[in-house]
Structures are given as structure tokens and as C-alpha cells.
XYZ file of C-alpha atoms in Angstrom:
736
model
C 77.992 114.967 74.925
C 74.479 113.495 74.656
C 74.997 113.029 70.925
C 78.253 111.209 71.614
C 76.642 108.924 74.180
C 73.786 108.040 71.818
C 76.021 107.120 68.874
C 76.509 103.468 68.068
C 80.035 102.164 67.818
C 79.567 101.729 64.065
C 78.357 105.329 63.586
C 81.187 106.624 65.700
C 83.800 104.680 63.724
C 82.301 105.726 60.387
C 82.343 109.390 61.382
C 85.925 109.078 62.544
C 86.986 107.325 59.345
C 85.453 110.060 57.234
C 87.731 112.544 58.898
C 90.864 110.410 58.783
C 90.503 108.883 55.333
C 91.212 105.503 56.903
C 90.666 103.797 60.213
C 90.310 105.910 63.340
C 89.151 104.497 66.607
C 88.730 105.520 70.186
C 88.423 103.122 73.071
C 85.675 103.558 75.639
C 86.732 103.369 79.257
C 84.974 104.765 82.312
C 86.865 107.624 83.899
C 86.518 110.269 86.546
C 85.441 113.704 85.421
C 86.458 116.884 87.171
C 83.475 118.535 88.822
C 83.154 122.056 87.606
C 81.237 124.605 89.604
C 77.570 123.812 89.248
C 77.722 120.161 88.342
C 79.641 117.221 87.049
C 79.571 113.465 87.213
C 81.040 110.237 85.952
C 80.539 109.059 82.397
C 82.253 106.986 79.718
C 83.972 108.662 76.804
C 86.379 107.775 73.998
C 90.003 107.887 75.041
C 93.300 107.054 73.390
C 92.895 107.711 69.661
C 94.755 105.715 67.071
C 94.409 106.334 63.346
C 95.588 104.208 60.431
C 95.645 106.136 57.192
C 95.321 104.911 53.621
C 99.014 105.724 53.274
C 99.831 103.109 55.933
C 100.721 105.857 58.398
C 99.787 105.215 62.014
C 99.036 108.349 64.033
C 98.541 108.553 67.756
C 96.787 111.514 69.300
C 98.913 112.122 72.382
C 96.687 113.597 75.060
C 99.503 114.441 77.480
C 101.920 117.355 77.257
C 105.521 116.610 76.338
C 107.672 118.531 78.792
C 110.735 116.334 78.838
C 109.194 113.264 80.467
C 109.078 111.356 77.170
C 105.401 110.821 76.312
C 106.252 111.395 72.637
C 108.111 108.075 72.863
C 106.361 106.027 75.556
C 102.828 106.560 74.215
C 103.661 105.348 70.668
C 105.505 102.373 72.187
C 102.276 101.229 73.826
C 100.334 101.528 70.573
C 103.025 99.879 68.436
C 103.230 96.907 70.795
C 99.620 95.839 70.385
C 99.108 97.089 66.840
C 102.036 94.992 65.574
C 103.598 97.844 63.696
C 107.152 99.113 63.427
C 107.584 101.640 66.230
C 109.300 104.064 63.860
C 106.127 104.139 61.739
C 104.000 105.684 64.501
C 103.837 109.462 64.484
C 102.155 111.678 67.021
C 99.888 114.682 67.139
C 99.122 116.567 70.330
C 95.429 116.310 71.132
C 93.256 119.434 71.278
C 91.091 120.147 74.322
C 88.285 117.605 74.335
C 86.455 115.449 76.836
C 87.690 112.461 74.828
C 91.174 112.991 76.252
C 90.432 113.143 79.972
C 93.162 111.747 82.201
C 91.105 109.184 84.110
C 93.469 109.301 87.106
C 93.181 113.066 87.541
C 89.720 113.793 86.210
C 90.760 116.387 83.633
C 92.736 116.783 80.451
C 95.963 117.638 82.158
C 99.451 116.299 82.605
C 100.714 115.827 86.135
C 100.809 113.513 89.100
C 103.207 111.170 87.275
C 100.118 109.706 85.595
C 100.862 109.758 81.857
C 102.048 106.168 81.482
C 99.825 104.896 84.295
C 96.716 106.338 82.649
C 97.759 105.092 79.192
C 99.006 101.630 80.196
C 95.743 99.812 79.536
C 93.719 102.195 77.392
C 96.369 102.732 74.699
C 97.208 99.055 74.492
C 93.506 98.279 74.136
C 93.192 100.916 71.434
C 96.100 99.346 69.539
C 94.733 95.842 69.968
C 91.276 96.957 68.811
C 92.716 98.504 65.668
C 94.727 95.353 64.964
C 91.685 93.093 65.320
C 89.605 95.315 63.038
C 92.329 95.330 60.387
C 92.621 91.536 60.615
C 88.856 91.176 60.201
C 88.906 93.505 57.188
C 91.601 91.468 55.449
C 89.821 88.208 56.282
C 86.590 89.524 54.770
C 88.440 90.657 51.637
C 89.991 87.232 51.183
C 86.903 85.287 52.208
C 88.621 83.448 55.046
C 88.141 83.225 58.790
C 89.899 85.916 60.840
C 91.794 83.178 62.692
C 93.682 82.515 59.445
C 95.040 86.074 59.283
C 97.800 87.508 61.398
C 99.218 91.002 61.755
C 102.937 91.511 61.523
C 105.013 94.666 61.096
C 102.232 96.704 59.512
C 101.183 93.888 57.179
C 98.262 91.469 57.217
C 99.278 87.951 56.213
C 96.785 85.324 55.158
C 96.647 81.790 53.701
C 99.040 81.058 50.889
C 101.203 84.037 51.717
C 98.586 86.629 50.817
C 99.542 90.094 52.047
C 97.755 93.365 52.540
C 99.077 96.569 54.064
C 97.299 98.208 56.978
C 96.569 101.174 54.726
C 94.786 98.998 52.173
C 92.670 97.367 54.874
C 91.878 100.584 56.711
C 88.793 101.734 54.716
C 87.010 98.391 55.161
C 88.099 98.157 58.795
C 86.503 101.544 59.420
C 83.102 100.031 58.605
C 83.395 97.328 61.257
C 82.203 97.114 64.810
C 84.763 98.073 67.450
C 85.549 94.885 69.415
C 84.085 94.850 72.895
C 86.709 92.610 74.443
C 90.285 92.718 73.279
C 92.898 90.345 74.689
C 96.203 92.014 75.458
C 99.675 90.593 75.188
C 101.293 89.287 78.351
C 104.295 91.299 79.441
C 106.492 88.320 78.580
C 105.576 88.721 74.902
C 106.495 92.405 74.629
C 108.896 93.360 71.871
C 108.569 97.162 71.907
C 107.512 98.017 75.455
C 110.447 97.664 77.822
C 113.065 97.722 75.063
C 116.242 98.858 76.823
C 117.795 99.961 73.533
C 114.991 102.294 72.514
C 116.031 105.935 72.522
C 113.730 108.941 72.593
C 112.344 109.576 69.138
C 112.233 113.364 69.562
C 115.898 113.823 70.485
C 117.369 113.988 66.945
C 114.711 116.506 65.899
C 115.401 118.609 68.995
C 119.101 118.598 68.212
C 118.192 119.962 64.783
C 115.894 122.563 66.340
C 112.795 121.251 64.591
C 110.114 120.751 67.283
C 108.055 123.824 68.071
C 108.130 124.929 71.694
C 105.828 127.731 72.762
C 108.596 130.265 72.480
C 109.219 129.146 68.853
C 105.649 129.586 67.597
C 105.149 131.759 64.520
C 101.948 132.822 62.766
C 101.432 135.261 59.867
C 101.284 138.898 60.914
C 102.464 138.135 64.422
C 103.811 140.828 66.726
C 105.673 140.420 70.019
C 104.632 141.543 73.472
C 106.786 142.289 76.512
C 104.949 142.920 79.742
C 105.310 145.123 82.783
C 103.594 143.331 85.681
C 103.348 144.587 89.210
C 106.409 143.804 91.314
C 103.980 143.651 94.252
C 102.101 140.412 94.887
C 98.483 141.108 93.968
C 99.323 144.632 92.807
C 97.522 146.544 90.038
C 98.267 149.436 87.694
C 97.303 152.847 89.084
C 98.626 154.840 86.140
C 101.380 154.694 83.564
C 103.409 157.035 81.373
C 104.379 155.627 77.976
C 105.685 158.860 76.441
C 109.226 157.501 76.084
C 108.320 153.935 75.208
C 105.826 154.565 72.422
C 108.390 156.319 70.217
C 110.927 153.491 70.350
C 111.767 151.698 67.070
C 109.384 148.905 66.091
C 106.738 149.722 68.692
C 103.214 149.260 67.330
C 101.187 149.804 70.452
C 101.085 149.946 74.240
C 98.051 148.482 75.963
C 96.864 147.916 79.489
C 95.462 144.531 80.499
C 94.262 143.077 83.783
C 97.704 142.367 85.259
C 99.812 145.135 83.795
C 100.938 147.019 80.707
C 102.179 145.392 77.495
C 104.349 146.806 74.723
C 103.614 145.315 71.288
C 106.413 145.570 68.732
C 107.988 143.989 65.675
C 110.441 141.948 67.755
C 110.688 140.819 71.341
C 113.885 142.808 71.879
C 112.215 146.012 70.659
C 109.215 145.316 72.888
C 111.412 144.660 75.904
C 113.585 147.746 75.426
C 110.453 149.872 75.206
C 108.910 148.094 78.175
C 111.931 149.095 80.250
C 111.135 152.762 79.523
C 107.598 152.601 80.864
C 106.873 154.541 84.043
C 104.193 152.641 85.941
C 102.680 153.582 89.278
C 101.432 150.516 91.119
C 98.749 149.923 93.699
C 100.238 147.350 96.085
C 96.870 145.790 96.793
C 95.844 143.959 99.980
C 99.333 142.603 100.772
C 101.104 145.956 101.167
C 104.111 145.617 103.446
C 104.057 141.812 103.523
C 107.384 140.182 104.475
C 108.709 136.874 105.729
C 108.543 137.911 109.363
C 104.785 138.481 109.019
C 104.343 135.293 106.985
C 106.105 133.085 109.542
C 104.295 134.822 112.410
C 100.981 134.092 110.709
C 101.904 130.441 110.221
C 103.005 130.140 113.843
C 99.719 131.599 115.073
C 97.726 129.322 112.777
C 99.735 126.307 113.971
C 98.187 126.773 117.421
C 94.799 125.798 115.977
C 93.823 122.106 116.225
C 93.384 121.671 112.478
C 91.370 119.014 110.649
C 92.143 115.358 111.285
C 92.895 113.380 108.137
C 94.182 110.144 109.697
C 93.646 108.710 113.167
C 93.875 105.373 114.925
C 94.094 104.346 118.568
C 94.366 107.071 121.194
C 97.425 109.307 121.004
C 96.363 111.520 123.909
C 96.169 108.519 126.197
C 99.403 106.802 125.204
C 101.795 109.740 124.912
C 102.001 110.584 128.661
C 102.915 106.948 129.351
C 105.813 106.879 126.858
C 109.303 106.162 128.215
C 110.756 108.800 125.903
C 109.199 111.558 123.800
C 110.649 113.104 120.644
C 109.169 116.373 119.300
C 110.398 118.437 116.343
C 109.167 121.241 114.114
C 110.417 121.474 110.537
C 110.311 124.743 108.607
C 110.119 124.548 104.814
C 110.276 127.578 102.484
C 108.512 128.741 99.344
C 110.113 127.356 96.171
C 109.941 128.510 92.552
C 109.295 126.249 89.542
C 111.556 128.255 87.235
C 111.447 126.046 84.119
C 114.055 126.873 81.510
C 111.412 128.132 79.085
C 109.684 131.091 80.750
C 105.918 131.535 80.413
C 104.742 132.476 76.936
C 101.703 132.202 74.680
C 100.818 133.204 71.143
C 97.245 134.504 70.959
C 95.074 135.773 68.134
C 91.732 137.062 69.376
C 89.145 138.338 66.920
C 85.449 139.125 67.246
C 84.391 135.508 66.756
C 87.430 133.357 67.508
C 90.520 132.994 69.656
C 93.546 130.960 68.626
C 95.838 130.057 71.513
C 99.220 128.411 70.876
C 100.851 127.619 74.165
C 103.006 125.251 76.217
C 100.456 124.029 78.752
C 99.835 121.130 81.101
C 96.089 121.834 81.287
C 94.506 122.066 77.831
C 90.987 121.519 79.085
C 90.865 124.675 81.191
C 92.166 127.168 78.631
C 89.039 127.521 76.438
C 86.973 128.391 79.505
C 89.306 130.967 81.032
C 90.106 132.595 77.683
C 86.392 132.784 76.924
C 85.831 134.470 80.257
C 88.591 137.005 79.545
C 87.530 137.824 75.990
C 83.748 137.524 75.966
C 83.825 134.591 73.566
C 82.319 131.156 74.086
C 84.600 128.222 75.001
C 83.815 126.523 71.686
C 85.206 129.593 69.907
C 88.625 129.101 71.503
C 91.058 126.895 69.581
C 94.048 125.593 71.556
C 97.259 124.154 70.118
C 99.710 122.575 72.555
C 103.398 122.909 71.781
C 106.352 121.166 73.344
C 107.083 122.474 76.840
C 110.514 123.654 77.921
C 109.828 122.323 81.415
C 106.696 122.460 83.499
C 107.105 120.914 86.963
C 103.508 121.916 87.763
C 103.823 125.603 86.827
C 102.060 125.063 83.527
C 99.018 123.560 85.207
C 98.301 127.258 85.765
C 96.814 129.112 82.787
C 97.337 132.733 83.846
C 99.829 133.462 81.099
C 97.417 132.267 78.396
C 94.790 134.649 79.746
C 97.322 137.499 79.653
C 98.204 136.852 76.013
C 94.550 136.701 74.985
C 93.800 139.985 76.744
C 96.790 141.663 75.104
C 95.821 140.466 71.624
C 92.275 141.752 72.062
C 93.421 145.073 73.514
C 95.887 145.494 70.645
C 93.074 145.418 68.102
C 92.840 141.707 67.431
C 96.307 141.166 65.993
C 98.225 137.932 66.665
C 100.628 138.533 69.530
C 103.349 136.378 71.011
C 103.730 137.314 74.675
C 107.027 136.274 76.256
C 107.926 136.727 79.896
C 111.468 137.497 80.920
C 113.204 135.291 83.467
C 112.527 138.000 86.045
C 108.829 138.098 85.115
C 108.653 134.339 85.419
C 110.400 133.963 88.752
C 108.547 136.801 90.486
C 105.079 135.811 89.212
C 105.119 132.112 89.981
C 102.660 129.898 91.843
C 105.150 128.832 94.472
C 105.521 125.632 96.399
C 103.967 126.559 99.743
C 105.963 127.333 102.832
C 104.867 125.628 106.010
C 105.450 124.466 109.565
C 105.399 120.742 110.340
C 105.409 119.481 113.926
C 105.810 115.804 114.794
C 105.798 114.098 118.184
C 106.458 110.456 118.971
C 106.250 108.458 122.152
C 108.741 105.578 122.475
C 108.528 102.535 124.702
C 111.427 100.977 126.596
C 112.613 99.159 123.460
C 112.575 102.349 121.395
C 109.471 101.398 119.439
C 107.054 104.168 118.509
C 103.809 103.603 120.368
C 102.165 106.898 119.482
C 102.722 109.651 116.944
C 101.151 112.982 116.070
C 101.675 115.136 113.011
C 100.412 118.701 112.577
C 101.082 120.648 109.398
C 100.285 124.303 108.837
C 100.483 125.593 105.278
C 98.420 127.114 102.466
C 96.071 124.929 100.462
C 97.592 124.004 97.114
C 94.226 123.321 95.492
C 91.836 125.926 96.917
C 92.406 128.454 94.129
C 92.255 126.193 91.038
C 90.181 123.268 92.314
C 88.137 124.469 95.289
C 85.671 121.587 95.041
C 88.246 119.008 96.176
C 88.961 120.852 99.444
C 86.475 119.409 101.906
C 86.094 119.595 105.679
C 89.234 121.670 105.993
C 91.422 119.152 104.153
C 93.142 119.618 100.825
C 94.045 116.052 99.744
C 97.042 117.346 97.807
C 98.352 119.051 100.940
C 98.417 115.854 103.024
C 99.843 113.429 100.464
C 103.182 111.914 101.349
C 102.079 111.202 104.912
C 98.431 110.188 104.542
C 99.812 106.803 103.415
C 102.069 106.523 106.495
C 103.748 103.111 106.064
C 104.921 102.314 109.594
C 103.191 100.090 112.140
C 102.355 102.566 114.893
C 99.214 101.694 116.881
C 98.251 105.225 117.918
C 98.214 108.019 115.362
C 96.691 111.442 114.954
C 97.544 113.480 111.853
C 96.060 116.963 111.422
C 96.239 119.730 108.849
C 95.680 123.447 109.430
C 95.005 125.424 106.285
C 96.436 128.956 106.342
C 96.525 131.482 103.505
C 99.821 133.396 103.562
C 98.819 135.819 100.809
C 101.328 134.227 98.417
C 100.001 132.368 95.341
C 100.903 128.689 95.662
C 100.592 125.746 93.314
C 101.695 122.271 92.329
C 105.484 121.901 92.493
C 107.056 118.663 91.290
C 106.030 115.861 93.719
C 103.633 118.370 95.331
C 103.301 117.710 99.068
C 105.452 114.597 99.052
C 108.401 117.004 99.034
C 106.965 118.579 102.176
C 105.381 115.824 104.252
C 107.567 112.889 103.247
C 110.751 114.943 103.739
C 109.621 115.834 107.257
C 108.441 112.304 108.051
C 111.646 110.595 106.945
C 113.768 113.128 108.809
C 111.716 112.577 111.945
C 111.926 108.781 111.679
C 115.703 109.192 111.716
C 115.356 111.298 114.858
C 113.320 108.538 116.505
C 115.895 105.928 115.481
C 118.628 108.050 117.076
C 116.585 108.446 120.261
C 116.116 104.670 120.348
C 119.798 104.013 119.664
C 118.912 102.018 116.542
C 120.290 101.833 113.005
C 118.023 103.958 110.757
C 117.396 101.231 108.160
C 116.908 98.460 110.728
C 114.574 100.753 112.665
C 112.410 101.287 109.596
C 112.403 97.594 108.676
C 111.195 96.673 112.145
C 108.264 99.090 111.835
C 107.046 98.464 108.287
C 103.278 98.005 108.196
C 102.650 94.906 106.105
C 98.929 95.653 105.802
C 97.287 97.588 103.016
C 98.036 101.254 102.515
C 95.796 103.395 104.724
C 95.199 106.553 102.722
C 92.861 108.956 104.441
C 91.385 109.977 101.093
C 90.737 108.036 97.900
C 94.199 108.689 96.531
C 95.853 106.995 93.601
C 97.619 104.394 95.725
C 94.824 103.663 98.192
C 94.328 100.010 99.023
C 97.729 98.917 97.712
C 99.804 96.706 100.013
C 102.966 98.794 99.983
C 104.604 97.400 103.108
C 106.246 94.398 101.434
C 107.465 96.607 98.594
C 108.995 99.139 100.998
C 110.656 96.362 102.974
C 112.196 94.842 99.847
C 113.440 98.228 98.646
C 115.046 99.044 102.009
C 116.759 95.674 102.205
C 118.169 96.036 98.724
C 119.354 99.625 99.166
C 121.100 98.654 102.403
C 123.075 96.047 100.493
C 123.737 98.046 97.312
C 124.861 101.171 99.205
C 127.283 99.325 101.469
C 125.356 100.821 104.364
C 127.574 99.511 107.158
C 130.914 100.488 105.613
C 132.645 103.221 107.650
C 133.057 106.706 106.198
C 135.813 109.260 106.694
C 135.379 112.194 109.060
C 133.182 114.910 107.629
C 131.222 112.440 105.538
C 127.761 111.102 106.243
C 125.243 108.625 104.919
C 121.469 109.004 105.079
C 118.476 106.911 104.051
C 114.885 107.684 103.098
C 112.019 105.676 101.653
C 108.632 106.633 100.253
C 105.656 105.270 98.399
C 104.013 107.717 96.047
C 102.428 107.619 92.578
C 102.258 103.791 92.923
C 106.050 103.734 93.084
C 108.299 102.778 95.988
C 111.778 104.327 96.211
C 114.424 103.691 98.843
C 117.467 105.910 98.596
C 120.812 106.358 100.322
C 122.746 109.608 99.937
C 126.387 110.138 100.878
C 127.611 113.669 101.529
C 130.711 115.554 102.551
C 130.196 118.498 104.903
C 133.082 120.951 105.173
C 134.105 122.632 108.454
C 132.143 125.656 107.170
C 129.081 123.423 106.617
C 129.163 123.526 102.840
C 127.544 120.335 101.512
C 128.721 118.210 98.605
C 126.577 115.284 97.490
C 129.035 112.518 96.643
C 126.847 109.531 95.896
C 123.200 108.559 95.608
C 122.093 104.923 95.494
C 118.468 104.321 94.575
C 116.297 101.202 94.560
C 112.994 101.636 92.758
C 109.898 99.470 92.485
C 107.914 101.104 89.704
C 106.363 98.091 88.020
C 107.084 97.431 84.340
C 109.114 100.140 82.606
C 107.657 101.132 79.251
C 110.740 103.097 78.213
C 113.694 102.105 80.432
C 116.083 104.735 79.102
C 113.629 107.511 79.927
C 112.848 105.960 83.308
C 116.525 106.345 84.142
C 116.513 109.942 82.889
C 113.490 110.732 85.064
C 115.280 109.461 88.154
C 118.387 111.507 87.350
C 116.257 114.584 86.764
C 114.385 114.125 90.046
C 117.635 113.860 91.988
C 119.032 117.061 90.491
C 115.737 118.879 91.002
C 115.351 117.704 94.590
C 118.980 118.460 95.415
C 118.489 122.015 94.157
C 115.377 122.446 96.256
C 116.773 121.208 99.553
C 120.280 122.711 99.412
C 119.630 126.142 97.929
C 115.966 126.678 97.033
C 114.193 129.497 98.842
C 111.842 132.272 97.790
C 111.536 135.151 100.233
C 109.199 138.151 100.363
C 110.086 141.704 101.391
C 107.789 144.726 101.097
C 105.313 142.486 99.269
C 107.854 141.679 96.558
C 109.645 138.445 95.682
C 113.341 139.018 96.307
C 114.730 136.321 93.976
C 114.423 137.182 90.297
C 117.065 135.104 88.470
C 119.375 132.149 88.939
C 122.035 134.244 90.636
C 119.697 134.703 93.616
C 117.620 131.529 93.237
C 120.225 128.786 93.107
C 119.900 125.489 91.292
C 122.513 122.742 91.096
C 125.320 123.424 88.648
C 126.770 120.565 86.634
C 129.823 120.384 88.877
C 127.555 120.214 91.940
C 125.525 117.210 90.799
C 126.219 113.963 92.688
C 129.548 112.504 91.621
C 128.138 108.982 91.574
C 124.605 107.826 90.824
C 123.523 104.188 91.066
C 120.095 102.944 90.089
C 118.626 99.535 90.838
C 115.187 98.314 89.815
C 113.039 95.728 91.547
C 111.552 93.176 89.171
C 107.804 93.793 88.932
C 105.303 91.272 90.170
C 103.012 89.526 87.723
C 100.314 91.867 86.393
C 101.758 94.802 88.345
C 100.843 98.089 86.613
C 103.433 100.817 86.064
C 104.144 103.407 88.715
C 104.987 107.042 88.105
C 108.601 108.206 87.880
C 108.430 111.896 87.040
C 108.158 113.060 90.653
C 108.670 110.717 93.636
C 112.491 110.675 93.753
C 112.415 114.478 94.066
C 111.094 114.082 97.604
C 113.110 111.015 98.610
C 116.490 112.544 97.752
C 115.769 115.611 99.892
C 115.113 113.464 102.948
C 118.145 111.259 102.271
C 120.445 114.292 101.960
C 119.009 115.818 105.143
C 119.646 112.610 107.064
C 123.139 112.278 105.598
C 124.040 115.795 106.781
C 122.864 114.911 110.268
C 124.953 111.740 110.183
C 128.030 113.712 109.093
C 127.718 116.593 111.553
C 125.753 115.332 114.527
C 123.391 118.265 113.951
C 119.756 117.842 112.957
C 118.837 120.614 110.499
C 115.090 121.188 110.558
C 114.997 124.398 108.547
C 115.432 124.176 104.790
C 117.242 125.038 102.609
C 120.261 123.225 104.028
C 122.559 126.233 103.824
C 125.662 126.510 106.016
C 123.790 129.058 108.162
C 120.811 126.756 108.742
C 123.003 123.721 109.463
C 125.185 125.703 111.837
C 122.119 126.966 113.694
C 120.610 123.477 114.089
């Protein structure tokens, strides 16, 4: 790193060009750096690589994982816009682990938090503009004219008298030039590529042909397959195993024990799995023996009696609440949820005495060299990581446990390349689940129904304590309080507290993280307050919108942004677009929810039909979104649709339960997700025109939370019951 910091721009560009055979640049921007145990700090580093080869090929090193959210299209669009090159001429390569590719919004080389486009918005455009200016200068020098007389257009440099030079021809000379310090960027009004409503995803045709390599597709010479037997008990370990039947099965090359279980290595996955099924393993249940949901909920209820850590406070709640004309108090109960991406966990690993090659679908490239080194005895610089396409992530692939497993198996098997593939059952029962929790809210209302005081107390496991312990400070995990730390309503007296409680169940980042906990509870409770005040739910919210700046209790990604006006505009539009005041037939209901998260504001109205048996059908969802400029509008729409389906699945059917220290759901017959015929019959999306110079917001996650709250409120409107226990099954609605 010291060598990198001491290099001049010219030396850095020359070194890069030597590798690329043309022009390769990085753009320096200051960014946050994750603090590892023992140190850390802030420093500038090259981000956002763009290379122009002698063959006129433009290559972008994409530093974010492609898991369906479309970075293989949106990232090249940003480069092509400023580089003045045909978008179809930009190809991508997935970046290896390197400090050069840190996500400046998250402080690590990882994909999550709906940050891919937000992080790239300026740095990739600057990288493209820098490359364009260097190519222009190279052509001007070749022709002996001033750079102002040369323009870039569609991959060509055009000079006086119609002179032309391709980018590829100019690239070697450009590589010898100083990287511009200040690069003007196009105004949004001049965009030709970014925001193109006709642009389709560039990876779709190849995926239809089966060409892109997902983790489960990876092949290397001499590769064997591994199927694993992991403890069915949470935290369990192998006591002993009998492989006498398994080792004689066709194709079996070896059976090895590793830290989490026993693996069968064979010529094919099917042979490995069939042999795995014949293993007899005796398990030590570990510290959680006998754990079940009754004990988990009892532990949460006991912990909820503790005062917790205060993460947001204003006024004096204790003083104002006894004076309230009316008090509303509710406790919401939310369950564990599984990620369950369509592609189960897998990794191809080849570990030898001096090197480890890891080919894996991951959201967190930066961490893998360190954990694999720790598991194999190698050094991090001896671990080579290749990122494949991801068949879904949703936060599960921020974890790197499966890459460690594969590396251990390869080493134990004698250093042969091994592709480890989990079954669906392996995947669902060895997840890092969305945490379960208890959420209690109280509000004091005055004679006009206005909220004069409000308290919030959540009790749940820390999402970050295991992977990122350094960010948990003073009893507060910032990722456990998001979705309510930016409380948008004008309430003079507030006290919000968080009680951390370890349930013994591994938890992690589930799409929209704690927005789909806290914001779901908050928006349900605001509806309860509106009902207690005898007010229309949308009008009630509009009357309370805080027009001041966002008041995040921690330095979150949206801190300091005036979100009140944006929320107000979104609510007003969704009221109109949804036909909010139109009457509905008996058994039908309409619910609203609004949220700011990931620098995006979404207001949503859901319409549902609830049968006499309390079965729920989602008929219609109307969404109004303020997400700033849309880089790839077609994919923005797809993200919203995906969020709605994902959130609907979570709130209507999603639940992971524990019995005898084992996860009871192990496939999609017991862990329900929305079927095609259960998706909303009608989806309507409306977009608020961005303000001048407004940066993009994230779209991969926020609607997941908003739709859950809107559906919950719609069910209450249809039935007169207020369900506070999710999932919204007939049993839970009936019991409300």
C-alpha cells in the first residue's frame, strides 16, 4: 500500500499500460476503509478501472457482484456515457480482491446495501471522462494541434480536416500522459446512454444460451465433486462417523472430515450425494442442545424487560406520556427468515502447499483470502479468488463460510480441485437467518389525535456482531436500528432503544436488513395511531411529516438528507394514483406504507382480498418511488418487481422455526415463497422526477420492506383485525 501511495500518476499509468497493452486508468477518490481487528484508517486508493486496448476494446473491471441486480449492464453504461463509446463495445471483467475496488459507501469490497450504482455514479463517470480526455490529448499531440480541436465520438477521435484515429491507436500514447486532476462531467440533460429506457440487460441473451459461468457451473481440469454431511444441529460437531458403506460406492474417491462435517469426494455430484446419504454420523449437539422456539421467545421476552441502549431521543417521553389523552401500545413479533437463493451455496477450491484457487459466487471478495488463509495455513496473498455470476444472494453471500468449507475439503482430500455443492436442504438449514425479534411501540395522543410522545423498544440479535464486531458500539448495532433511526414524523418527544440478545441462532443480512423489521413495525403502528385518532392513514402521515433534515442516530448513508419533502410528495402521488378514496367490496382492503432507505423514498399502496378463512390474496400494488436518476430504467423496474415478490413471500408465508436445536424447514414445501399465480395481479409503478444534481438512490432492497407494511395494513383494513405476529397466516390473522 505504501508503494501505491508513493507512485506518481505517470508511473501508475505506465505500469497499468504495460499490463493492458493499451490505456488503463484508475481514478483516485477518498473512501472509507473497513477497520480490521488491530487497525485501519482512511486513505485514498484507485477505484473504477477502465482499460482501452490496442484492439479498440474497452474493458471495465466490475468491482460488484452480479446477482441479478444488473451491474453487468449499469456499470458499463456509466463508463460508455463519459467515454463516448458505443455501449455494446464495453465488455466487463469481475474484479479480483484488491483494495483498489473498495465500495466507498460500505468500507469493503462487497456488494450490498443497494450501493452498487450509488458508489459508482461519480467514480465510474470520472474514470470514463479521464480516459476520454487522455485519448483526446494523445490524438492532439499526434496531429500537432490543440486538444480543443479534437473531439471524441463513438470510439473515434476526430480532428481538423476530418482526421480520424481510433481509441485503440491512441491508447499507447495516452498511457504515457498524466491522469487529469479535474474532469468535467456531462450534465444529466446531455446523457445518451445513461437513462436510456430502451436499453435491455446485456447479459440476458448469453444467459438464455447458458453461457455465463455461475458458481455451480465452474469447471477446472482434474476437478472432483464434494457432497457434504453437516450437523443437523445448530452449532453441532462430528463425534464419529462410519463410512463403510459409502466408501465403496461407484465413483467415490475419498471421504474426509472437515471442521463442519464430513465430505464425500467423487467423480460426479450425484455419486457424491448418493454416497453421502449412506454415511452414518454421530453428532455432538453442542451448546444449543434442546433449543426450541418456546425457549427462544422466552429468552427474547426476558431480554425485552431490560432498558436497552438509546439510539435516538428528543424531548421527554416519560414526562409527556402520562399527560396524553389517549395511549396506544403494541408489540410486534417477527420470525426468523431464510435467504434461500435459487443457487445453493457452492465453491470450487484447489488448495496446494503454496496456493489456493477459489472460484465462488460471493458478495464479499475482500474477506475470502483472509479466511481461507486462516483455514489452510497459507498467506492471504497466496489465495486467488475468482468471482462468478451469482444465482441470487440477498445478503447470504456476504457470508464466506461455504468458501472456507470447500478449501478445507480440497486440502483434506490431498490438494485436488474440488467443487463443493450444497443441497437445497443443506442450504436452508445452514443459513444466516434474518433475526427474529420483539418490537414494542407506545404513543401518546393529544385531543386532536396528534402524537405528542413515542417510544420504541426492539429486542433482537445483533446482525453485525459476528462478522463486523467493530461497528457494534455502546450496545448498538447500527444495522439493527436502521429503518427507524431515520424516523420521518414530527413528534416532539421520542425515545428509541435497542436491546441486543443472542438467541443462539446464526443471523445475518437479509435483503433490506432491518428496514424489513423496524420499518414494517413502524408503519403498522402509525396506522394503529391513525385509527385511534379517527384519521385517514395517508392524511395522518402527511400531517406529521418532519420537513427538517433526516435525524439518523448514526452516520448512516442517508444522514443529513432532507427526506420530509420527498416523503410528502410520494404520499400525495400514491394517494392519487391508487384511487385511495374509492370504496372497495366487502372482504377487500387497502393499506399504505412509506419509507426512506438507501437514499430512496417509496410510498406504496397494497390492495388485498381476505377470504372468510383469512387466506390473503394480493390484488394490486401501486408504488411511487423517488430514487433520483435511473441509470438503467428497465432494470430499476425489475428490481421493484423483485422486491415486491420477495417481500410478499416474507410477510405472508416466511418463517423459520427451531425444534430440538434443528431447523424444521428444509425445502420450499415447508418454507413457502410466492408462486407465480400468487404474485400481485396488478402492479403499477410511478417515478418522481429527480431534482437537479440529485444522486441515484438504491433500488435492490427498500421496496421489500415497504410492501410488507402495506400488505399488513391492507389486511387490517379488510378484516378489522390488527395482525402483529408475522407471517400473516390465517392462524395469525385469526388470533389478532
